[in-house]
Amino acid sequence: KRPLDAASIAKQVDRLGTTIFALDKLECRIDGAVMVPVSEINEARRQAVESLEASRLARFGRPLLPAAPATDIFLPPALRPKAGAKPPLLAVNIDTVDKAAAALDNGADIVMFGGEVYRRLISADDYRQVVALARAKGRQVVLGTPRIVKQWQMVDLAADLEMFRRLKPDAVSVGNLGTLQILKDYPELTLHGDYSLNIFNSVAIRYFTRQGLRSITLSPELNFSQIAQLAGRLDVALECLVHGYLPLMVSEYCAIGSFLGRLDKGGCGQACELGEYWLKDRLDERFRLATDQFCRMHVLNAKELSMLPHVGRFRQMGIDRLRIEGKAATVGHVAKLTRLYRELIDLGEDHPLVSGDGFSAVEHRDVTRGHYFRGVL
């Protein structure tokens, strides 16, 4: 509608709000009373931004990895039939000797003990007691390592691994790649890969089995359909999380200590030992806070994962282990949950809860089925 001028050009070129760039200086050379649509100026700005971004990223470019053979990508044929598969083992992950005893007394096939523990220290004697309890019952025991290991923890980790070598557990649980590398110096220890390794597909399973893992906890973000594609196809025991308040985040920042423990004064009053604490979101959901022996804060899901009504489905798919997360639970709750899952595994469709609408009687309102029916993709 009117000839182009420097002001109208600057107005359009300066619209960089969604980019990392800002207009510092603009030089214009306009020959005559030329008219240009605003859309053309906007397109020129868009192309200029793309070119600048490409130039900034060029020095970080890396050559593409060679394409993997098809046999490394696609799922192999099933190794074992799923229908009528043997019942899964029941594993319970706990952090006190009392909880270990409760789990074993109520039918756990495997107790997992150690790693991060909530609001207390864990001693060498605790490890010895749990191993002794499991051995007395003829059950398996898996000893854990921390999910996060920093340089200052390396001495303690080395001491724990030497102790594990002497205790000879059925497996040692690994939650990160660094610890997995360290454990290669302990070939006598059988290795279990925990869910924090985020093992999501057959490529990841193959990689970790080549690194020495003999059992694996699948990512809790997998849905039933994705799990069914993996179960029974790879020569490694697969475990699924079925119950508990799962951690959503682990943080070096401790909200409890910062607000109530006087961390700003250079110390900590250990307010975490004095009560229970939660974070509340905009929907009034309350997420429990738990602190571990390394003073890291764990934000737990507001809802308790419960797959009680679907135990039979895991068996039909050929899953080897079902796992209860009991670190955030009381001793009594660990005993109750272990007993319920034990009965459901043993009785299957004949269990009274399955034949009727009985699960509402043993589940509270704030439960979730996790990603099993929706996934993340």
CSV table of C-alpha atoms in Angstrom, one decimal:
chain,number,residue,atom,x,y,z
A,1,LYS,CA,0.0,0.0,0.0
A,2,ARG,CA,3.0,2.3,0.5
A,3,PRO,CA,6.7,2.3,-0.4
A,4,LEU,CA,9.1,0.4,1.8
A,5,ASP,CA,11.1,2.3,4.4
A,6,ALA,CA,13.7,1.5,7.0
A,7,ALA,CA,11.3,1.7,9.9
A,8,SER,CA,8.8,-0.8,8.5
A,9,ILE,CA,11.7,-3.2,7.7
A,10,ALA,CA,13.1,-2.9,11.2
A,11,LYS,CA,9.7,-3.5,12.7
A,12,GLN,CA,9.4,-6.9,11.0
A,13,VAL,CA,13.1,-8.0,11.3
A,14,ASP,CA,13.1,-7.2,15.0
A,15,ARG,CA,10.4,-9.8,15.7
A,16,LEU,CA,12.9,-12.3,17.1
A,17,GLY,CA,11.1,-13.1,20.4
A,18,THR,CA,10.9,-16.9,19.9
A,19,THR,CA,14.6,-17.2,18.9
A,20,ILE,CA,17.8,-16.8,20.9
A,21,PHE,CA,18.8,-13.7,18.8
A,22,ALA,CA,18.2,-10.0,19.3
A,23,LEU,CA,18.5,-7.2,16.7
A,24,ASP,CA,21.4,-4.9,17.5
A,25,LYS,CA,21.8,-2.8,14.4
A,26,LEU,CA,20.0,-2.8,11.0
A,27,GLU,CA,21.5,-1.4,7.7
A,28,CYS,CA,19.0,-0.8,4.9
A,29,ARG,CA,19.6,0.1,1.2
A,30,ILE,CA,16.4,0.8,-0.6
A,31,ASP,CA,16.5,1.6,-4.3
A,32,GLY,CA,13.4,3.7,-5.3
A,33,ALA,CA,9.8,3.6,-4.1
A,34,VAL,CA,9.7,-0.2,-4.0
A,35,MET,CA,6.7,-2.0,-2.4
A,36,VAL,CA,7.3,-5.5,-0.8
A,37,PRO,CA,4.7,-7.6,1.0
A,38,VAL,CA,5.3,-8.0,4.8
A,39,SER,CA,5.2,-11.8,4.3
A,40,GLU,CA,8.3,-11.6,2.1
A,41,ILE,CA,10.2,-9.7,4.9
A,42,ASN,CA,9.1,-12.2,7.5
A,43,GLU,CA,10.3,-15.1,5.3
A,44,ALA,CA,13.7,-13.4,4.8
A,45,ARG,CA,13.9,-13.1,8.6
A,46,ARG,CA,13.0,-16.8,9.1
A,47,GLN,CA,15.6,-17.9,6.6
A,48,ALA,CA,18.3,-15.6,8.2
A,49,VAL,CA,17.6,-17.1,11.6
A,50,GLU,CA,17.8,-20.7,10.3
A,51,SER,CA,21.1,-19.9,8.6
A,52,LEU,CA,22.5,-18.3,11.8
A,53,GLU,CA,21.4,-21.4,13.9
A,54,ALA,CA,23.0,-23.8,11.4
A,55,SER,CA,26.2,-21.8,11.5
A,56,ARG,CA,26.3,-21.9,15.3
A,57,LEU,CA,25.7,-25.7,15.4
A,58,ALA,CA,28.1,-26.6,12.6
A,59,ARG,CA,31.2,-26.9,14.8
A,60,PHE,CA,29.4,-29.4,17.0
A,61,GLY,CA,28.5,-31.7,14.1
A,62,ARG,CA,29.4,-35.4,14.4
A,63,PRO,CA,29.4,-38.0,11.7
A,64,LEU,CA,26.4,-40.4,11.8
A,65,LEU,CA,27.0,-43.8,13.3
A,66,PRO,CA,27.0,-46.7,10.7
A,67,ALA,CA,23.6,-48.2,10.3
A,68,ALA,CA,23.1,-51.3,12.5
A,69,PRO,CA,22.3,-54.6,10.8
A,70,ALA,CA,18.6,-55.4,10.7
A,71,THR,CA,19.2,-58.4,13.0
A,72,ASP,CA,20.2,-56.0,15.8
A,73,ILE,CA,17.1,-53.9,15.5
A,74,PHE,CA,14.2,-56.2,15.0
A,75,LEU,CA,12.9,-58.6,17.6
A,76,PRO,CA,14.0,-62.2,17.4
A,77,PRO,CA,11.4,-65.0,17.5
A,78,ALA,CA,10.1,-66.1,20.8
A,79,LEU,CA,12.5,-68.3,22.9
A,80,ARG,CA,9.8,-69.8,25.0
A,81,PRO,CA,6.0,-69.9,24.9
A,82,LYS,CA,4.0,-67.4,26.8
A,83,ALA,CA,0.7,-69.3,27.3
A,84,GLY,CA,0.8,-71.4,30.5
A,85,ALA,CA,4.2,-70.0,31.4
A,86,LYS,CA,5.4,-70.7,34.9
A,87,PRO,CA,4.3,-68.2,37.7
A,88,PRO,CA,6.4,-65.2,38.1
A,89,LEU,CA,8.6,-64.8,41.1
A,90,LEU,CA,7.7,-62.1,43.6
A,91,ALA,CA,10.4,-59.6,44.5
A,92,VAL,CA,10.1,-56.9,47.2
A,93,ASN,CA,12.5,-54.0,47.4
A,94,ILE,CA,12.9,-52.8,51.0
A,95,ASP,CA,15.3,-50.7,53.1
A,96,THR,CA,15.0,-52.2,56.7
A,97,VAL,CA,15.6,-55.6,58.2
A,98,ASP,CA,12.1,-55.5,59.7
A,99,LYS,CA,10.6,-55.0,56.2
A,100,ALA,CA,12.8,-57.8,54.8
A,101,ALA,CA,11.4,-60.2,57.5
A,102,ALA,CA,7.9,-59.1,56.8
A,103,ALA,CA,8.3,-59.7,53.0
A,104,LEU,CA,9.9,-63.1,53.5
A,105,ASP,CA,7.3,-64.2,56.1
A,106,ASN,CA,4.5,-63.4,53.7
A,107,GLY,CA,5.8,-65.1,50.6
A,108,ALA,CA,8.4,-63.1,48.8
A,109,ASP,CA,10.7,-65.1,46.5
A,110,ILE,CA,13.3,-62.4,46.4
A,111,VAL,CA,14.1,-59.5,48.7
A,112,MET,CA,16.0,-56.6,47.3
A,113,PHE,CA,17.9,-54.6,49.9
A,114,GLY,CA,20.2,-51.6,50.0
A,115,GLY,CA,21.1,-48.7,47.7
A,116,GLU,CA,19.3,-45.6,48.7
A,117,VAL,CA,17.3,-45.9,51.9
A,118,TYR,CA,14.8,-43.3,53.2
A,119,ARG,CA,15.6,-41.3,56.4
A,120,ARG,CA,18.2,-43.6,58.0
A,121,LEU,CA,21.7,-45.1,57.6
A,122,ILE,CA,22.3,-48.6,56.5
A,123,SER,CA,25.0,-50.7,58.1
A,124,ALA,CA,27.1,-53.7,57.2
A,125,ASP,CA,25.2,-55.6,59.9
A,126,ASP,CA,21.9,-54.8,58.2
A,127,TYR,CA,23.2,-56.3,55.0
A,128,ARG,CA,24.3,-59.4,56.8
A,129,GLN,CA,21.0,-59.8,58.6
A,130,VAL,CA,19.0,-59.6,55.5
A,131,VAL,CA,21.2,-62.1,53.7
A,132,ALA,CA,20.9,-64.5,56.6
A,133,LEU,CA,17.1,-64.1,56.8
A,134,ALA,CA,16.8,-64.9,53.1
A,135,ARG,CA,19.1,-67.9,53.3
A,136,ALA,CA,17.2,-69.3,56.3
A,137,LYS,CA,14.0,-69.2,54.2
A,138,GLY,CA,15.6,-70.6,51.1
A,139,ARG,CA,14.8,-67.4,49.2
A,140,GLN,CA,16.9,-65.2,46.9
A,141,VAL,CA,18.5,-61.9,48.0
A,142,VAL,CA,19.6,-59.0,45.7
A,143,LEU,CA,21.8,-56.3,47.3
A,144,GLY,CA,21.5,-52.8,45.9
A,145,THR,CA,23.9,-50.0,44.9
A,146,PRO,CA,23.0,-46.3,44.9
A,147,ARG,CA,21.2,-45.0,41.8
A,148,ILE,CA,23.5,-41.9,41.9
A,149,VAL,CA,27.2,-42.2,42.8
A,150,LYS,CA,29.3,-39.1,43.0
A,151,GLN,CA,33.1,-39.0,43.4
A,152,TRP,CA,32.9,-38.5,47.2
A,153,GLN,CA,30.9,-41.8,47.5
A,154,MET,CA,33.4,-44.0,45.7
A,155,VAL,CA,35.2,-45.1,48.8
A,156,ASP,CA,32.0,-46.3,50.4
A,157,LEU,CA,30.9,-48.0,47.2
A,158,ALA,CA,34.1,-49.9,47.0
A,159,ALA,CA,33.7,-51.0,50.6
A,160,ASP,CA,30.1,-52.2,49.9
A,161,LEU,CA,31.2,-54.2,46.9
A,162,GLU,CA,33.9,-55.9,48.9
A,163,MET,CA,31.3,-56.8,51.5
A,164,PHE,CA,29.0,-58.1,48.8
A,165,ARG,CA,31.8,-60.3,47.5
A,166,ARG,CA,32.0,-61.9,50.9
A,167,LEU,CA,28.2,-62.1,51.5
A,168,LYS,CA,27.6,-63.8,48.0
A,169,PRO,CA,24.1,-62.6,47.3
A,170,ASP,CA,22.1,-64.0,44.4
A,171,ALA,CA,22.7,-60.7,42.5
A,172,VAL,CA,23.8,-57.1,42.9
A,173,SER,CA,21.5,-54.4,41.5
A,174,VAL,CA,23.0,-51.7,39.3
A,175,GLY,CA,21.3,-48.4,38.6
A,176,ASN,CA,23.8,-46.5,36.5
A,177,LEU,CA,26.5,-47.1,33.8
A,178,GLY,CA,29.4,-46.0,36.0
A,179,THR,CA,28.6,-48.6,38.7
A,180,LEU,CA,28.2,-51.2,36.0
A,181,GLN,CA,31.7,-50.5,34.7
A,182,ILE,CA,33.1,-50.8,38.2
A,183,LEU,CA,31.4,-54.1,38.8
A,184,LYS,CA,33.2,-55.6,35.9
A,185,ASP,CA,36.1,-56.0,38.4
A,186,TYR,CA,33.8,-58.4,40.4
A,187,PRO,CA,33.2,-61.2,37.9
A,188,GLU,CA,31.9,-63.5,40.7
A,189,LEU,CA,28.9,-61.2,41.3
A,190,THR,CA,25.8,-61.8,39.3
A,191,LEU,CA,24.3,-58.5,38.1
A,192,HIS,CA,20.8,-57.2,37.9
A,193,GLY,CA,19.9,-54.0,36.0
A,194,ASP,CA,17.4,-51.7,37.8
A,195,TYR,CA,14.7,-49.6,36.2
A,196,SER,CA,16.8,-46.4,36.4
A,197,LEU,CA,18.8,-47.7,33.4
A,198,ASN,CA,15.7,-47.0,31.4
A,199,ILE,CA,15.7,-50.3,29.5
A,200,PHE,CA,12.9,-49.7,27.0
A,201,ASN,CA,13.5,-52.0,24.0
A,202,SER,CA,15.2,-55.1,22.6
A,203,VAL,CA,18.3,-53.1,21.5
A,204,ALA,CA,18.9,-51.9,25.1
A,205,ILE,CA,18.3,-55.3,26.5
A,206,ARG,CA,20.8,-56.8,24.1
A,207,TYR,CA,23.4,-54.2,25.0
A,208,PHE,CA,23.0,-54.7,28.7
A,209,THR,CA,23.1,-58.4,28.6
A,210,ARG,CA,26.4,-58.1,26.7
A,211,GLN,CA,27.6,-56.0,29.6
A,212,GLY,CA,26.9,-58.8,32.0
A,213,LEU,CA,23.3,-58.3,33.3
A,214,ARG,CA,21.4,-61.5,34.0
A,215,SER,CA,18.1,-60.0,35.0
A,216,ILE,CA,16.5,-56.6,34.1
A,217,THR,CA,13.8,-54.4,35.5
A,218,LEU,CA,12.0,-53.0,32.5
A,219,SER,CA,11.3,-49.2,32.3
A,220,PRO,CA,8.0,-48.4,34.1
A,221,GLU,CA,7.1,-46.2,31.1
A,222,LEU,CA,6.4,-49.3,28.9
A,223,ASN,CA,2.8,-50.3,28.3
A,224,PHE,CA,1.4,-53.8,28.2
A,225,SER,CA,1.6,-54.0,24.4
A,226,GLN,CA,5.3,-53.1,24.4
A,227,ILE,CA,6.1,-55.4,27.2
A,228,ALA,CA,4.4,-58.3,25.4
A,229,GLN,CA,6.6,-57.8,22.4
A,230,LEU,CA,9.7,-58.2,24.6
A,231,ALA,CA,8.6,-61.0,27.0
A,232,GLY,CA,9.9,-64.4,26.2
A,233,ARG,CA,12.1,-63.3,23.3
A,234,LEU,CA,15.4,-62.6,25.0
A,235,ASP,CA,17.5,-64.8,27.1
A,236,VAL,CA,17.4,-62.7,30.3
A,237,ALA,CA,14.9,-62.6,33.2
A,238,LEU,CA,12.5,-59.6,32.9
A,239,GLU,CA,11.0,-57.9,35.9
A,240,CYS,CA,8.2,-55.4,36.1
A,241,LEU,CA,7.3,-52.9,38.8
A,242,VAL,CA,3.7,-53.6,40.0
A,243,HIS,CA,3.2,-51.8,43.2
A,244,GLY,CA,4.5,-48.8,45.3
A,245,TYR,CA,5.0,-45.1,45.4
A,246,LEU,CA,7.6,-44.7,42.6
A,247,PRO,CA,10.1,-41.9,42.7
A,248,LEU,CA,9.5,-39.2,40.1
A,249,MET,CA,12.6,-37.2,40.8
A,250,VAL,CA,15.9,-37.3,42.7
A,251,SER,CA,17.3,-33.9,43.7
A,252,GLU,CA,20.5,-32.7,45.3
A,253,TYR,CA,18.4,-29.7,46.5
A,254,CYS,CA,16.5,-30.5,49.6
A,255,ALA,CA,13.4,-28.5,50.1
A,256,ILE,CA,12.9,-29.8,53.6
A,257,GLY,CA,16.4,-28.7,54.7
A,258,SER,CA,16.2,-25.4,52.9
A,259,PHE,CA,12.8,-24.4,54.5
A,260,LEU,CA,13.0,-26.1,57.8
A,261,GLY,CA,16.5,-27.3,58.4
A,262,ARG,CA,18.4,-24.0,58.4
A,263,LEU,CA,20.6,-25.0,55.5
A,264,ASP,CA,21.0,-21.3,54.8
A,265,LYS,CA,22.9,-21.0,58.1
A,266,GLY,CA,25.5,-23.6,57.0
A,267,GLY,CA,24.1,-26.6,58.8
A,268,CYS,CA,21.0,-28.8,58.8
A,269,GLY,CA,18.7,-29.5,61.7
A,270,GLN,CA,17.6,-32.8,60.1
A,271,ALA,CA,13.9,-31.7,59.9
A,272,CYS,CA,13.4,-34.7,57.6
A,273,GLU,CA,13.7,-37.0,60.7
A,274,LEU,CA,10.9,-35.1,62.6
A,275,GLY,CA,7.9,-35.7,60.3
A,276,GLU,CA,6.4,-36.3,56.9
A,277,TYR,CA,6.5,-33.7,54.1
A,278,TRP,CA,4.8,-33.2,50.7
A,279,LEU,CA,4.9,-30.9,47.8
A,280,LYS,CA,1.4,-29.8,46.6
A,281,ASP,CA,0.8,-29.0,42.9
A,282,ARG,CA,-1.8,-26.7,41.3
A,283,LEU,CA,-4.3,-29.6,41.3
A,284,ASP,CA,-3.8,-30.1,45.0
A,285,GLU,CA,-2.1,-33.4,44.5
A,286,ARG,CA,0.4,-34.1,47.3
A,287,PHE,CA,3.8,-35.6,46.4
A,288,ARG,CA,5.6,-37.1,49.3
A,289,LEU,CA,9.2,-36.1,49.9
A,290,ALA,CA,11.7,-38.7,51.2
A,291,THR,CA,15.4,-38.0,51.9
A,292,ASP,CA,18.1,-40.7,51.7
A,293,GLN,CA,21.3,-41.3,53.6
A,294,PHE,CA,23.1,-39.0,51.1
A,295,CYS,CA,20.7,-36.1,51.9
A,296,ARG,CA,19.2,-36.3,48.5
A,297,MET,CA,15.5,-35.5,48.1
A,298,HIS,CA,13.2,-38.0,46.4
A,299,VAL,CA,9.9,-36.8,45.1
A,300,LEU,CA,7.5,-39.7,45.1
A,301,ASN,CA,4.4,-40.1,43.0
A,302,ALA,CA,1.2,-38.8,44.6
A,303,LYS,CA,-0.6,-42.0,43.7
A,304,GLU,CA,0.4,-45.5,44.6
A,305,LEU,CA,1.0,-47.8,41.6
A,306,SER,CA,-1.2,-50.9,42.0
A,307,MET,CA,-1.5,-53.7,39.5
A,308,LEU,CA,-3.3,-56.1,41.8
A,309,PRO,CA,-6.2,-56.8,39.3
A,310,HIS,CA,-3.7,-57.5,36.5
A,311,VAL,CA,-1.3,-60.0,38.0
A,312,GLY,CA,-2.6,-62.7,35.6
A,313,ARG,CA,-1.8,-60.7,32.6
A,314,PHE,CA,1.9,-60.5,33.5
A,315,ARG,CA,2.0,-64.3,33.8
A,316,GLN,CA,0.3,-64.7,30.4
A,317,MET,CA,3.0,-62.5,28.8
A,318,GLY,CA,5.8,-64.6,30.3
A,319,ILE,CA,7.2,-62.0,32.7
A,320,ASP,CA,9.7,-63.6,35.1
A,321,ARG,CA,9.3,-61.4,38.2
A,322,LEU,CA,6.8,-58.9,39.7
A,323,ARG,CA,8.3,-56.3,42.0
A,324,ILE,CA,6.8,-54.4,44.9
A,325,GLU,CA,8.5,-51.1,45.9
A,326,GLY,CA,8.4,-51.1,49.7
A,327,LYS,CA,10.9,-48.5,50.7
A,328,ALA,CA,8.2,-45.9,51.3
A,329,ALA,CA,5.8,-48.3,53.0
A,330,THR,CA,5.4,-49.4,56.6
A,331,VAL,CA,6.3,-52.9,57.8
A,332,GLY,CA,2.6,-53.7,58.0
A,333,HIS,CA,1.9,-52.5,54.5
A,334,VAL,CA,4.8,-54.5,53.1
A,335,ALA,CA,3.4,-57.6,54.8
A,336,LYS,CA,-0.1,-57.0,53.5
A,337,LEU,CA,1.0,-56.3,49.9
A,338,THR,CA,3.4,-59.3,49.8
A,339,ARG,CA,0.7,-61.6,51.0
A,340,LEU,CA,-1.9,-60.3,48.4
A,341,TYR,CA,0.5,-60.6,45.5
A,342,ARG,CA,1.6,-64.0,46.7
A,343,GLU,CA,-2.0,-65.3,46.8
A,344,LEU,CA,-2.8,-63.8,43.4
A,345,ILE,CA,0.2,-65.4,41.8
A,346,ASP,CA,-0.5,-68.8,43.4
A,347,LEU,CA,-4.3,-68.9,42.9
A,348,GLY,CA,-4.7,-67.0,39.7
A,349,GLU,CA,-8.2,-66.9,38.4
A,350,ASP,CA,-9.4,-68.9,41.4
A,351,HIS,CA,-8.6,-66.1,43.8
A,352,PRO,CA,-11.7,-64.6,45.4
A,353,LEU,CA,-10.7,-61.1,44.5
A,354,VAL,CA,-10.6,-62.1,40.8
A,355,SER,CA,-13.9,-63.9,40.6
A,356,GLY,CA,-15.8,-61.0,42.2
A,357,ASP,CA,-15.4,-57.2,42.3
A,358,GLY,CA,-13.2,-57.5,45.4
A,359,PHE,CA,-10.3,-55.3,44.4
A,360,SER,CA,-12.1,-52.1,45.6
A,361,ALA,CA,-11.9,-53.6,49.1
A,362,VAL,CA,-8.1,-53.8,49.1
A,363,GLU,CA,-7.2,-50.7,47.0
A,364,HIS,CA,-7.7,-47.1,48.2
A,365,ARG,CA,-8.8,-44.3,45.9
A,366,ASP,CA,-5.4,-42.8,45.1
A,367,VAL,CA,-4.0,-45.6,43.0
A,368,THR,CA,-2.7,-45.5,39.5
A,369,ARG,CA,-2.1,-48.2,36.8
A,370,GLY,CA,1.0,-46.2,35.7
A,371,HIS,CA,1.8,-46.4,32.0
A,372,TYR,CA,0.7,-49.9,31.5
A,373,PHE,CA,-2.5,-48.9,29.7
A,374,ARG,CA,-1.2,-45.6,28.1
A,375,GLY,CA,2.5,-45.7,27.7
A,376,VAL,CA,4.5,-42.5,26.8
A,377,LEU,CA,4.6,-42.8,23.0
